[in-house]
Coordinates of C-alpha atoms in Angstrom, one line a residue:
M266 CA -69.0 -157.5 -98.0
T267 CA -70.2 -154.9 -100.3
A268 CA -71.0 -151.4 -99.4
T269 CA -74.7 -152.0 -99.7
A270 CA -74.6 -155.0 -97.4
T271 CA -72.5 -153.0 -94.8
K272 CA -75.1 -150.1 -94.9
S273 CA -78.0 -152.4 -94.4
T274 CA -76.2 -154.3 -91.5
G275 CA -75.5 -150.9 -89.9
R276 CA -79.1 -149.9 -90.3
S277 CA -80.3 -153.2 -88.7
K278 CA -78.0 -152.7 -85.8
A279 CA -79.2 -149.1 -85.3
R280 CA -82.8 -150.2 -85.5
S281 CA -82.1 -153.1 -83.1
S282 CA -80.3 -150.8 -80.6
A283 CA -83.2 -148.2 -80.9
S284 CA -85.7 -151.0 -80.3
T285 CA -83.8 -152.1 -77.2
T286 CA -83.6 -148.5 -75.9
K287 CA -87.3 -148.1 -76.4
S288 CA -88.0 -151.4 -74.7
E289 CA -85.8 -150.4 -71.8
N290 CA -87.5 -147.0 -71.5
L291 CA -90.9 -148.6 -71.7
G292 CA -89.9 -151.1 -69.0
A293 CA -88.6 -148.3 -66.8
E294 CA -91.9 -146.3 -67.3
I295 CA -93.9 -149.4 -66.4
A296 CA -91.9 -149.9 -63.3
A297 CA -92.3 -146.3 -62.3
L298 CA -96.1 -146.6 -62.9
R299 CA -96.3 -149.7 -60.7
E300 CA -94.5 -147.9 -57.9
E301 CA -96.9 -144.9 -58.2
V302 CA -99.9 -147.2 -58.2
A303 CA -98.6 -149.0 -55.1
A304 CA -98.0 -145.7 -53.4
V305 CA -101.5 -144.5 -54.2
T306 CA -103.0 -147.8 -53.1
D307 CA -101.1 -147.6 -49.8
R308 CA -102.2 -144.0 -49.3
L309 CA -105.9 -144.9 -50.0
S310 CA -105.8 -147.8 -47.6
K311 CA -104.4 -145.5 -44.9
V312 CA -107.1 -142.9 -45.5
A313 CA -109.8 -145.6 -45.5
G314 CA -108.5 -147.0 -42.2
A315 CA -108.5 -143.6 -40.7
G316 CA -112.1 -143.1 -41.9
V317 CA -113.2 -146.3 -40.4
R318 CA -111.5 -145.5 -37.1
E319 CA -113.1 -142.1 -37.0
A320 CA -116.6 -143.5 -37.9
K321 CA -116.2 -146.1 -35.2
Q322 CA -115.2 -143.4 -32.7
R323 CA -118.2 -141.2 -33.7
G324 CA -120.5 -144.2 -33.4
D325 CA -119.1 -145.0 -29.9
E326 CA -119.6 -141.4 -28.9
S327 CA -123.1 -141.4 -30.3
A328 CA -124.0 -144.6 -28.5
M329 CA -122.7 -143.3 -25.2
A330 CA -124.7 -140.1 -25.6
L331 CA -127.8 -142.0 -26.5
Q332 CA -127.3 -144.3 -23.4
K333 CA -126.8 -141.3 -21.2
T334 CA -130.0 -139.6 -22.5
S335 CA -132.0 -142.8 -22.1
D336 CA -130.8 -143.2 -18.6
Q337 CA -131.8 -139.7 -17.8
L338 CA -135.3 -140.3 -19.3
I339 CA -135.7 -143.5 -17.3
D340 CA -134.7 -141.7 -14.1
D341 CA -137.2 -138.9 -14.8
L342 CA -140.0 -141.3 -15.6
T343 CA -139.3 -143.3 -12.4
R344 CA -139.3 -140.1 -10.3
Q345 CA -142.6 -139.0 -11.9
L346 CA -144.2 -142.4 -11.4
N347 CA -143.1 -142.4 -7.7
E348 CA -144.7 -138.9 -7.3
I349 CA -148.0 -140.1 -8.9
E350 CA -148.0 -143.2 -6.6
L351 CA -147.6 -140.9 -3.5
K352 CA -150.4 -138.6 -4.7
A353 CA -152.7 -141.5 -5.4
G354 CA -151.9 -143.1 -2.0
T355 CA -152.6 -139.8 -0.3
A356 CA -155.9 -139.3 -2.2
V357 CA -157.1 -142.9 -1.3
R358 CA -156.3 -142.3 2.4
Q359 CA -158.2 -139.0 2.4
H360 CA -161.2 -140.3 0.5
P361 CA -161.4 -144.1 0.9
I362 CA -165.1 -144.5 -0.1
Q363 CA -164.7 -142.4 -3.2
A364 CA -161.5 -144.4 -4.2
L365 CA -163.4 -147.6 -3.7
G366 CA -166.3 -146.4 -6.0
I367 CA -163.9 -145.3 -8.7
A368 CA -162.1 -148.7 -8.6
A369 CA -165.4 -150.5 -8.8
G370 CA -166.5 -148.4 -11.8
I371 CA -163.2 -149.0 -13.6
G372 CA -163.6 -152.7 -13.0
F373 CA -167.2 -152.7 -14.3
L374 CA -166.1 -150.8 -17.5
A375 CA -163.2 -153.2 -18.0
A376 CA -165.6 -156.2 -17.7
I377 CA -168.0 -154.8 -20.2
L378 CA -165.2 -154.1 -22.7
M379 CA -163.8 -157.6 -22.3
R380 CA -167.1 -159.3 -23.1
R381 CA -167.3 -157.7 -26.5

């Protein structure tokens, strides 16, 4: 071989080995990026799962508080209704004729309103 041919063969080998090195470095960088993406994805899924659990827990707590409040309201309304019933019963016993007149008047008004 001539000196020129040897030089060009040497350059080709150098270029080939440089390309191989660059390809290997690129492959290593891609693998590292994939690992980082997988780690970020895993971390995001854990955070999202914790957020869902926390939201569910807050929703359960809110539902329980709402149920407790509604139970208290129902108890208060029932107690007030019982008191009104007792007062009405007492008033009817004390003034039976007046109660009968009021009931007849309410019935008459209801009949008039129903005709229209």
